[in-house]
Tab-separated table of C-alpha atoms and ligand atoms in Angstrom:
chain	number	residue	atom	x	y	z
A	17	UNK	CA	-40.820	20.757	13.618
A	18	UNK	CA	-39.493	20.141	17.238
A	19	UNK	CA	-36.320	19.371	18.624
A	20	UNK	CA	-37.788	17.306	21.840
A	21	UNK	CA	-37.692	13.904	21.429
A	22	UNK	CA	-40.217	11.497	19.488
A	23	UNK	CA	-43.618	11.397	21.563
A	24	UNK	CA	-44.017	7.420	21.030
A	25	UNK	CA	-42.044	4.687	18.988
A	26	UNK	CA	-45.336	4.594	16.561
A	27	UNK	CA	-44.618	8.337	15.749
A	28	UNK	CA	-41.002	7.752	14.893
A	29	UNK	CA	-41.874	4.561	13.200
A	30	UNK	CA	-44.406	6.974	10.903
A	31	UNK	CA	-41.434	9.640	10.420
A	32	UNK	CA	-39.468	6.821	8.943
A	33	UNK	CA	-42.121	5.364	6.756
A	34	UNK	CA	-43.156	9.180	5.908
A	35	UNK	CA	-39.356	10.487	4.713
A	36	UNK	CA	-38.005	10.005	1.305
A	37	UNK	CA	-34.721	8.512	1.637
A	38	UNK	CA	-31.127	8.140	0.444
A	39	UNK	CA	-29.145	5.049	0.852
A	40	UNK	CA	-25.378	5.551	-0.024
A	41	UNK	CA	-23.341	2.946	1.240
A	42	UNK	CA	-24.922	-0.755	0.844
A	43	UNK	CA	-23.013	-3.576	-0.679
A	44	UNK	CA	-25.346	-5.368	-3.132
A	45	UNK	CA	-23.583	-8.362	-2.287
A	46	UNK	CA	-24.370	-7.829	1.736
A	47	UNK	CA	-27.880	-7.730	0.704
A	48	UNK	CA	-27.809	-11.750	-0.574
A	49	UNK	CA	-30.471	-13.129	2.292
A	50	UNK	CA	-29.842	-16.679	3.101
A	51	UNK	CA	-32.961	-18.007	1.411
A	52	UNK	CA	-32.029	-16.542	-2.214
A	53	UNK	CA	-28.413	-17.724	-0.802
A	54	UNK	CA	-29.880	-21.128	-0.998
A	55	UNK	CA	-32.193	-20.862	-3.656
A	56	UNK	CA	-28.649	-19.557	-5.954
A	57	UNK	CA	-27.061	-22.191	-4.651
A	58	UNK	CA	-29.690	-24.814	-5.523
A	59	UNK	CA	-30.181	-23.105	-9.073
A	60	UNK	CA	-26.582	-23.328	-9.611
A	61	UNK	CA	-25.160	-26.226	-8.373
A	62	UNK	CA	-22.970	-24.932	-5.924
A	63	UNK	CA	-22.271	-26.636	-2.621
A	64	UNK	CA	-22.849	-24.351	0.573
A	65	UNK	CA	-21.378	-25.304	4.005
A	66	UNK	CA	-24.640	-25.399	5.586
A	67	UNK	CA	-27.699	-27.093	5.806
A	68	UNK	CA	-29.938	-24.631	6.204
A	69	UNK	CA	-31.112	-21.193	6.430
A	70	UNK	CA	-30.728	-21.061	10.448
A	71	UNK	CA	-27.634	-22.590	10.295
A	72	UNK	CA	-26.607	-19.593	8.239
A	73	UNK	CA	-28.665	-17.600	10.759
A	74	UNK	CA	-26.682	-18.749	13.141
A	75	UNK	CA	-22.676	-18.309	11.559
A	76	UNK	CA	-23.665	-14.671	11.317
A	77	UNK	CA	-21.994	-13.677	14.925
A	78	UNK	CA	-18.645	-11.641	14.090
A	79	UNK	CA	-15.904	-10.760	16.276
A	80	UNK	CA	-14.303	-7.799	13.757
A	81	UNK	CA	-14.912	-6.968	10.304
A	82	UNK	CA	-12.461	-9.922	9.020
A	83	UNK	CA	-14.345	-12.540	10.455
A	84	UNK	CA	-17.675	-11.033	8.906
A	85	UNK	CA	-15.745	-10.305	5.035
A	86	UNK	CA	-14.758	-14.445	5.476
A	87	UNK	CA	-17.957	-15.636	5.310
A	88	UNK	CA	-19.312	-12.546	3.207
A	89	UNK	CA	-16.983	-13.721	0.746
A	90	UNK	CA	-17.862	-17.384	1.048
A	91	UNK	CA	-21.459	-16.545	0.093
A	92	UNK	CA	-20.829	-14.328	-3.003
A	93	UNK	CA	-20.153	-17.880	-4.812
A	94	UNK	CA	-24.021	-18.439	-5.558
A	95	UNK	CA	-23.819	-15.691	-8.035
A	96	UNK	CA	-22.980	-16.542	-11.332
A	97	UNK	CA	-25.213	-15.663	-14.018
A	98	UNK	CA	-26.434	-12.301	-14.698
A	99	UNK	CA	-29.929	-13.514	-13.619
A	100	UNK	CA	-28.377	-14.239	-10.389
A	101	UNK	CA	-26.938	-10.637	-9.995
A	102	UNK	CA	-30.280	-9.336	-11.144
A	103	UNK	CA	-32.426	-11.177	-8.510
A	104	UNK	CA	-30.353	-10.290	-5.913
A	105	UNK	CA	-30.663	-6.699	-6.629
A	106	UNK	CA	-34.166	-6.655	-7.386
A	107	UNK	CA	-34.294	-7.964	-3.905
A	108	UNK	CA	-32.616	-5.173	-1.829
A	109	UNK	CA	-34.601	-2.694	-4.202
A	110	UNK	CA	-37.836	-4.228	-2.852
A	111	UNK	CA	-37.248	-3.980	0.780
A	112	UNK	CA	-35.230	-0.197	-0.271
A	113	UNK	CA	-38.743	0.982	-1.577
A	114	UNK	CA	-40.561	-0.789	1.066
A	115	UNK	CA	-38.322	1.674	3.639
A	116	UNK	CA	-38.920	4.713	0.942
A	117	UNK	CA	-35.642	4.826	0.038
A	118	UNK	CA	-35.995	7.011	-2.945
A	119	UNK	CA	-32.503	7.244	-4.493
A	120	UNK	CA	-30.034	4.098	-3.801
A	121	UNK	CA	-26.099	4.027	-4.350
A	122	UNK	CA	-24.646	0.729	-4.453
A	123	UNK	CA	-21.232	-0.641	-3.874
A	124	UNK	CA	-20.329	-4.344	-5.652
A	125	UNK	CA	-16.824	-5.901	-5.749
A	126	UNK	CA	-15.973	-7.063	-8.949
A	127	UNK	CA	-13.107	-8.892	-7.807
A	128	UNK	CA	-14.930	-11.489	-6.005
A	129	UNK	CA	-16.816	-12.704	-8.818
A	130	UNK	CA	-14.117	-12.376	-11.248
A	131	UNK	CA	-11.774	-14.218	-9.207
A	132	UNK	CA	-14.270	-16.977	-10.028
A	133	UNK	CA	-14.843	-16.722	-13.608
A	134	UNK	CA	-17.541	-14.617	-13.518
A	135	UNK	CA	-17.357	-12.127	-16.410
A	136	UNK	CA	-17.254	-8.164	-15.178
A	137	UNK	CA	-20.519	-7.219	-18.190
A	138	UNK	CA	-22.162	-10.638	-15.966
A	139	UNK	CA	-21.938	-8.361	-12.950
A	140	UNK	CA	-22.533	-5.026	-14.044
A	141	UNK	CA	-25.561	-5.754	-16.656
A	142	UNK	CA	-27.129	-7.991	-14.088
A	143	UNK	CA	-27.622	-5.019	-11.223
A	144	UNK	CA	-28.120	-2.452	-14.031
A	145	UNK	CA	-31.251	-4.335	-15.102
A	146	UNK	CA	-32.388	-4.113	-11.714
A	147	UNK	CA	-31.687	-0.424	-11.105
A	148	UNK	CA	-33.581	-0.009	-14.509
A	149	UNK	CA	-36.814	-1.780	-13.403
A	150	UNK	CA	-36.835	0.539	-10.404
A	151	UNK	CA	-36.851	3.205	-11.994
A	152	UNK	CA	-39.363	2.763	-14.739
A	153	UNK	CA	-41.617	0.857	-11.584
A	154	UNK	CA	-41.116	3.533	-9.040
A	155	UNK	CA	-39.452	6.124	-10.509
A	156	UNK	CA	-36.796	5.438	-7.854
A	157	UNK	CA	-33.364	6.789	-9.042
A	158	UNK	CA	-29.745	4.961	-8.795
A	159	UNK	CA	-26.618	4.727	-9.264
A	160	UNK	CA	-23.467	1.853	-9.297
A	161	UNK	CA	-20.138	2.362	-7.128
A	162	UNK	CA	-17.417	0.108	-8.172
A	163	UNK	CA	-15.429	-0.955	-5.104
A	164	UNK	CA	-11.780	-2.582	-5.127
A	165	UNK	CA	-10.840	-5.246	-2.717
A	166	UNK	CA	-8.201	-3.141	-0.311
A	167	UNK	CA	-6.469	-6.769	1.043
A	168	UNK	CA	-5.585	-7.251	-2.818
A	169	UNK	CA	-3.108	-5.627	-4.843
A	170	UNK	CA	-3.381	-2.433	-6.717
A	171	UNK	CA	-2.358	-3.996	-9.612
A	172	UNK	CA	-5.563	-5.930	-9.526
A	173	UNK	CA	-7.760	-3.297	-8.965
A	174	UNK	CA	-6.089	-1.005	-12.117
A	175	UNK	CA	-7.172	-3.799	-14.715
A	176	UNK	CA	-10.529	-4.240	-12.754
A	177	UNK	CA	-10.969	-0.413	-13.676
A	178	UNK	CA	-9.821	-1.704	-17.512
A	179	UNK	CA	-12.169	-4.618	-17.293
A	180	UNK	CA	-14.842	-2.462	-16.303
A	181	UNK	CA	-14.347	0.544	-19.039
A	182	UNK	CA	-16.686	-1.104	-21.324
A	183	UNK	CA	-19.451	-0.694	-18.785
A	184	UNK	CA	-18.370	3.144	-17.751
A	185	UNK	CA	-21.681	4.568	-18.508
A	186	UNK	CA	-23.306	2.162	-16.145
A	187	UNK	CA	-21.076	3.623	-13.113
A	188	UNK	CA	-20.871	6.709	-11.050
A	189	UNK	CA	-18.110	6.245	-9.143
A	190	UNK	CA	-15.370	3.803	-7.550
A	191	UNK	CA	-14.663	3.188	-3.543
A	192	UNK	CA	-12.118	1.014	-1.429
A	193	UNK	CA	-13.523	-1.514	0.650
A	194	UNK	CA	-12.442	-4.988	2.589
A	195	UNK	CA	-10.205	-5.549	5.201
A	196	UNK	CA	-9.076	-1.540	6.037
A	197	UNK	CA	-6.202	-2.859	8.639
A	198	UNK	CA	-2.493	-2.698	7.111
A	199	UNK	CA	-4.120	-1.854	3.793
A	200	UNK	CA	-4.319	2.188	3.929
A	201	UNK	CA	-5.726	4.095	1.092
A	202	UNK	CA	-2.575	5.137	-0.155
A	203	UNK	CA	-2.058	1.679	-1.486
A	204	UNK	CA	-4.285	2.876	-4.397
A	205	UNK	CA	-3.127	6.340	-5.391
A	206	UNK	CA	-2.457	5.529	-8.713
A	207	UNK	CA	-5.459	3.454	-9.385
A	208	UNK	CA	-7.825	6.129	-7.777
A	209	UNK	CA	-5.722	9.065	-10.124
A	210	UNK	CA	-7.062	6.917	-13.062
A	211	UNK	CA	-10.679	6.831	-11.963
A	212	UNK	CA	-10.869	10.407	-11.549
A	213	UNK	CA	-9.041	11.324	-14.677
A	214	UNK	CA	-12.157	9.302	-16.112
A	215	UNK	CA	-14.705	11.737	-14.598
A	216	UNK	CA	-15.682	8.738	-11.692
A	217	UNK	CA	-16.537	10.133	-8.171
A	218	UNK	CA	-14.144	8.910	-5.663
A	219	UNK	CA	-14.971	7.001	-2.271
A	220	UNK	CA	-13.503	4.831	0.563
A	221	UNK	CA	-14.121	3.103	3.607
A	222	UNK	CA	-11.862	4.752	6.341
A	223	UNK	CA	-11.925	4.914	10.049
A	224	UNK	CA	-14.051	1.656	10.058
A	225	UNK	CA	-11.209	-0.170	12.017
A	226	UNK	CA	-8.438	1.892	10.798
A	227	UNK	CA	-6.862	4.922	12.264
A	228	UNK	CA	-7.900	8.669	11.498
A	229	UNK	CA	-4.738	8.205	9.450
A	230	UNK	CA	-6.293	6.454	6.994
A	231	UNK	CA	-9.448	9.404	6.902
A	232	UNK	CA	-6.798	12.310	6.431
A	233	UNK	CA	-5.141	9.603	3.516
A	234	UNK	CA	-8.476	9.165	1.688
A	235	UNK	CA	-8.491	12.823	2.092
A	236	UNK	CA	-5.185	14.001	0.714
A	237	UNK	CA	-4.153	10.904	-0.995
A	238	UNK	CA	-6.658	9.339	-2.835
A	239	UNK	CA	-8.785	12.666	-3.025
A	240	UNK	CA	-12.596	10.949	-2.328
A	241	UNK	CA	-15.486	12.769	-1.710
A	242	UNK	CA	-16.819	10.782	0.767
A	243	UNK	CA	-15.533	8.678	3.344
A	244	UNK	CA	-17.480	5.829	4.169
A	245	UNK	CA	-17.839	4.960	8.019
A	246	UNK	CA	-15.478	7.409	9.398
A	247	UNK	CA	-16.157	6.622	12.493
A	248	UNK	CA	-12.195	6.624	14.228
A	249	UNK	CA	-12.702	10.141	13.166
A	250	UNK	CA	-13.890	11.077	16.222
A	251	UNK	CA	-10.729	10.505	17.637
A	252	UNK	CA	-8.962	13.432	15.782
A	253	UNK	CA	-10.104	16.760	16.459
A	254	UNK	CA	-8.225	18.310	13.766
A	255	UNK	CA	-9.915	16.202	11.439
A	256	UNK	CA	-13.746	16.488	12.675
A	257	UNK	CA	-12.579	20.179	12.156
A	258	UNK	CA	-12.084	19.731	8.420
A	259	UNK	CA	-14.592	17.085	8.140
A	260	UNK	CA	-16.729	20.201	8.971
A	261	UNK	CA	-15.439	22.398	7.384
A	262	UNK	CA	-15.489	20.898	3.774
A	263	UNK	CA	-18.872	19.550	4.618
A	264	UNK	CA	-17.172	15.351	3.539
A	265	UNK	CA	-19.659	13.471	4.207
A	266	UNK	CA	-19.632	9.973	6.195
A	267	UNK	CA	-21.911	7.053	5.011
A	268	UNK	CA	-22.683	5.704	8.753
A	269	UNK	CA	-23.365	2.481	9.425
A	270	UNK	CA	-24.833	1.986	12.744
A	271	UNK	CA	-26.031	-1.965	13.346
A	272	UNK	CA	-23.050	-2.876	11.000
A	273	UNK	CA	-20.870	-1.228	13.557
A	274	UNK	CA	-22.459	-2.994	16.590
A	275	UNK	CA	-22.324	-6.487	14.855
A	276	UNK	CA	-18.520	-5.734	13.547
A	277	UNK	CA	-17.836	-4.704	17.329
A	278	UNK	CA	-16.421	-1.377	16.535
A	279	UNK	CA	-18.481	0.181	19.291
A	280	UNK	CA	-19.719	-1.638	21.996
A	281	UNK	CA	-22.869	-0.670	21.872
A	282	UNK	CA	-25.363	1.516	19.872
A	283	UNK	CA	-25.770	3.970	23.237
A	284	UNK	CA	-22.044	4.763	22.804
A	285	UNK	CA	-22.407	5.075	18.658
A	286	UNK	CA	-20.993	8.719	17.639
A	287	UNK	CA	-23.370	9.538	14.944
A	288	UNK	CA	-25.109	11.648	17.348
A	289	UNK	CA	-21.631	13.135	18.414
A	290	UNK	CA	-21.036	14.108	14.713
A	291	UNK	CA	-24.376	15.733	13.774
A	292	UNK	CA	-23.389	18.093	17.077
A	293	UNK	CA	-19.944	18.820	15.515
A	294	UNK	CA	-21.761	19.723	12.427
A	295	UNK	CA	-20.519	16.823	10.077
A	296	UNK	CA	-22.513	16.151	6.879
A	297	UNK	CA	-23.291	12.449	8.523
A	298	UNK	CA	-25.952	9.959	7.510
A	299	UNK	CA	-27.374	6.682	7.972
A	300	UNK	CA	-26.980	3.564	6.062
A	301	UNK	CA	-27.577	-0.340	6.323
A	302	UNK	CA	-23.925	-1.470	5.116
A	303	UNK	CA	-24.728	-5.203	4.550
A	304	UNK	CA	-28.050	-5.677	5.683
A	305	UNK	CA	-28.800	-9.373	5.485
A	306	UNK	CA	-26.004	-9.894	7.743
A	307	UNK	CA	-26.433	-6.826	10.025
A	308	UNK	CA	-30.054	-7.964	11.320
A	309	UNK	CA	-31.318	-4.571	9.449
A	310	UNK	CA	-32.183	-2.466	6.436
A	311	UNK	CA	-32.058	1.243	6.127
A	312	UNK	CA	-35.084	1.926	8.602
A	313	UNK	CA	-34.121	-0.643	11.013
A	314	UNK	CA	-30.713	1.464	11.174
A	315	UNK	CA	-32.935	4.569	11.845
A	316	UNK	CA	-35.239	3.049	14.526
A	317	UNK	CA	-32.440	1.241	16.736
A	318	UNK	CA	-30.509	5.073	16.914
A	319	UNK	CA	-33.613	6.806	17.339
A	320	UNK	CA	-34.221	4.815	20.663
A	321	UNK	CA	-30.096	4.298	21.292
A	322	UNK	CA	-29.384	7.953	21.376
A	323	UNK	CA	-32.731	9.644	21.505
A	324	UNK	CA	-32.828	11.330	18.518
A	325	UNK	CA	-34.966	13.786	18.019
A	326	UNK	CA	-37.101	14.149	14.605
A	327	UNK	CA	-35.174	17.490	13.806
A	328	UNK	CA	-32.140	15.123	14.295
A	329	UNK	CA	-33.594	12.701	12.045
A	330	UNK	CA	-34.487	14.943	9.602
A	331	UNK	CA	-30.763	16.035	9.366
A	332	UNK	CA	-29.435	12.677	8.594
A	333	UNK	CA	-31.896	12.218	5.993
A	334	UNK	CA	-31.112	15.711	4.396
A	335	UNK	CA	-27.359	14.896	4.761
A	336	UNK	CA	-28.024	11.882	2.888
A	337	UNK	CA	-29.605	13.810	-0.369
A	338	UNK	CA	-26.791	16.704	0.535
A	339	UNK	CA	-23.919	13.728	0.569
A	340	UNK	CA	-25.383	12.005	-2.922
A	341	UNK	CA	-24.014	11.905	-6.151
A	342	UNK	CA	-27.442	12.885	-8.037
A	343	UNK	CA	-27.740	16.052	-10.122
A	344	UNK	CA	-28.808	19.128	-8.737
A	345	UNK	CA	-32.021	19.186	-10.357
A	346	UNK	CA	-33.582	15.782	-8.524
A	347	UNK	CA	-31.655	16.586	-5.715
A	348	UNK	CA	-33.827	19.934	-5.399
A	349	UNK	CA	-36.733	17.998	-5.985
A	350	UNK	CA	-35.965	14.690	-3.551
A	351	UNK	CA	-35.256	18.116	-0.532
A	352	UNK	CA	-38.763	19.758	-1.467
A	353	UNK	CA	-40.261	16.414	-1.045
A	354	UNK	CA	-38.382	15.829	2.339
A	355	UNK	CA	-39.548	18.904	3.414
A	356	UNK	CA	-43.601	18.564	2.665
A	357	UNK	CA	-43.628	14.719	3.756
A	358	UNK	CA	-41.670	16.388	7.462
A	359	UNK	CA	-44.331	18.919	7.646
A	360	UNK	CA	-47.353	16.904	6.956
A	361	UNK	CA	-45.701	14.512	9.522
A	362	UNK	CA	-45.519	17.390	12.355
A	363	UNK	CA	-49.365	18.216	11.868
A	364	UNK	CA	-50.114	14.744	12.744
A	365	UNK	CA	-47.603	13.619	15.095
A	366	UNK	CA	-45.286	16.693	16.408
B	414	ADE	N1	-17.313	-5.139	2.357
B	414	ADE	C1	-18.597	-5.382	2.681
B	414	ADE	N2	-18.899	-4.806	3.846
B	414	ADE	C2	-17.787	-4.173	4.276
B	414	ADE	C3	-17.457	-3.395	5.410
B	414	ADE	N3	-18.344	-3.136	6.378
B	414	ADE	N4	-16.198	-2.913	5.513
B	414	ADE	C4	-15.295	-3.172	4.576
B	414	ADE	N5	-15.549	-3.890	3.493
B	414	ADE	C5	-16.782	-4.385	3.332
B	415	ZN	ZN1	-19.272	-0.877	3.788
């Protein structure tokens, strides 16, 4: 193990395809590519405001994260059976295990289906199956986190948890995502006290586009265990402090936050800034058909970005198994597997 930086692209490319993985903050629903998009569409009957796959291509160029969720949302409208949910899911686990992403974690929104008529068993049975067939295929490992739409009310989201208690054993946790400005986390106390009286781990976006406000709120307020993005953080000493301190992880999203424009560029991303303040931060693909990149595409544009070193990469990666919501006995296992696929790596390429 070194701390200098990668000797060529080929070697990092080999640490990335080497590394067992954790992905903890992907939205199944970011994962639709525009030629299932198409293909749902077709299967379904429903009308798309495009003509083709580049045309699709070519809407996805966002100026914030609400002009991104506006035609995120559009596209969600394919899925309507529980085949539909499957296949898409079957999908991002394909190009997951492709990257060696060993244990996923994956956010859906109810609300956006239901909205539609699309029953909440639909949703959940349809990525279940998925998750299943991973696991008895590749022994990969999973998990479901059930997100509420922040830009609707909390009112909505309590009998979405209701609608969903049928399914309880198929979920590990709940989260808060959409549009994150004017709707702060404490917007949901009381719906996020109800998941966690039901033994459901607790997550949020925060610090995407909001204020470190909205961090210490998901903090104190909702009570989550991980904060998802995070990255206004930076802005707050006080709270990089505690972020530290409690070891809360952040679920980092690098080409998501280029192509939402919440940095400017990947050179100026912080990720490398928090792994120096000590933060339990990791790496994640966010909505990768829309993004331009799954979980090792996030790795490789930061490795060259911010020359990271493979010590550094190895931290993220650890962080990610560290930051999960596995049990302690596969989480022992995924780290002793991290640790003989890094050193076999450094005899060959360190
Ligand atoms: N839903 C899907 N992707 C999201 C993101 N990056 N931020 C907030 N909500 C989302
Ligand atoms: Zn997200």
């Amino acid at each position: 193990m070194t701390d200098v930086v990668f000797k060529s692209e080929q070697a990092a490319l080999a640490l990335l395809a080497a590394l067992p993985k954790a992905e903890l903050h992907v939205h199944i629903e970011g994962t639709l590519e525009p030629e299932l998009m198409f293909a749902l569409a077709m299967r379904n009957g429903v009308a798309l405001p495009y003509k083709s796959v580049g045309e699709v291509r070519a809407a996805y160029a966002f100026d914030d994260l609400q002009s991104f969720l506006d035609i995120y949302y559009a596209g969600t409208q394919v899925l309507i059976t529980q085949q539909d949910f499957f296949d898409m899911t079957w999908a991002y686990l394909e190009r997951a295990h492709a990257d060696h992403v060993v244990h996923a974690e994956l956010f859906f929104d109810p609300q956006s289906h239901t909205v539609r008529g699309v029953d909440m068993g639909t949703v959940i049975l349809g990525i279940h199956r998925a998750c299943q067939q991973a696991a008895a295929q590749w022994g990969m490992s999973s998990a479901l986190i059930l997100c509420f739409l922040r830009h609707l009310s909390e009112d909505d989201a309590i009998a979405t948890l209701l609608a969903a208690a049928p399914y309880r054993a198929h979920l590990v946790g709940v989260g808060l995502d959409s549009s994150e400005q004017g709707h702060p986390p404490d917007k949901f106390a009381r719906v996020f006290a109800k998941a966690a009286a039901q033994g459901l781990k607790l997550v949020a976006h925060a610090g995407e586009e909001g204020p470190p406000a909205y961090v210490w709120q998901a903090l104190d307020v909702l009570g989550v265990h991980r904060i998802d993005h995070g990255v206004h953080s930076m802005e707050d000493a006080a709270l990089v402090a505690r972020l530290a301190a409690e070891r809360i992880p952040l679920t980092v999203c690098p080409l998501s936050n280029m192509a939402l424009q919440v940095t400017p560029n990947l050179a100026t991303h912080p990720i490398k800034t928090m792994l120096d303040a000590n933060l339990c931060a990791m790496v994640n693909s966010d909505d990768p058909a829309y993004f331009g990149g799954y979980l090792n595409d996030n790795f490789a544009a930061i490795i060259t970005a911010l020359s990271l070193s493979p010590q550094d990469v190895l931290t993220l990666v650890r962080n990610g198994f560290e930051a999960s919501f596995i049990d302690d006995r596969l989480r022992v296992q995924y780290e002793l597997q991290l640790d003989n696929a890094m050193a076999q790596w450094t005899v060959q390429h360190g």
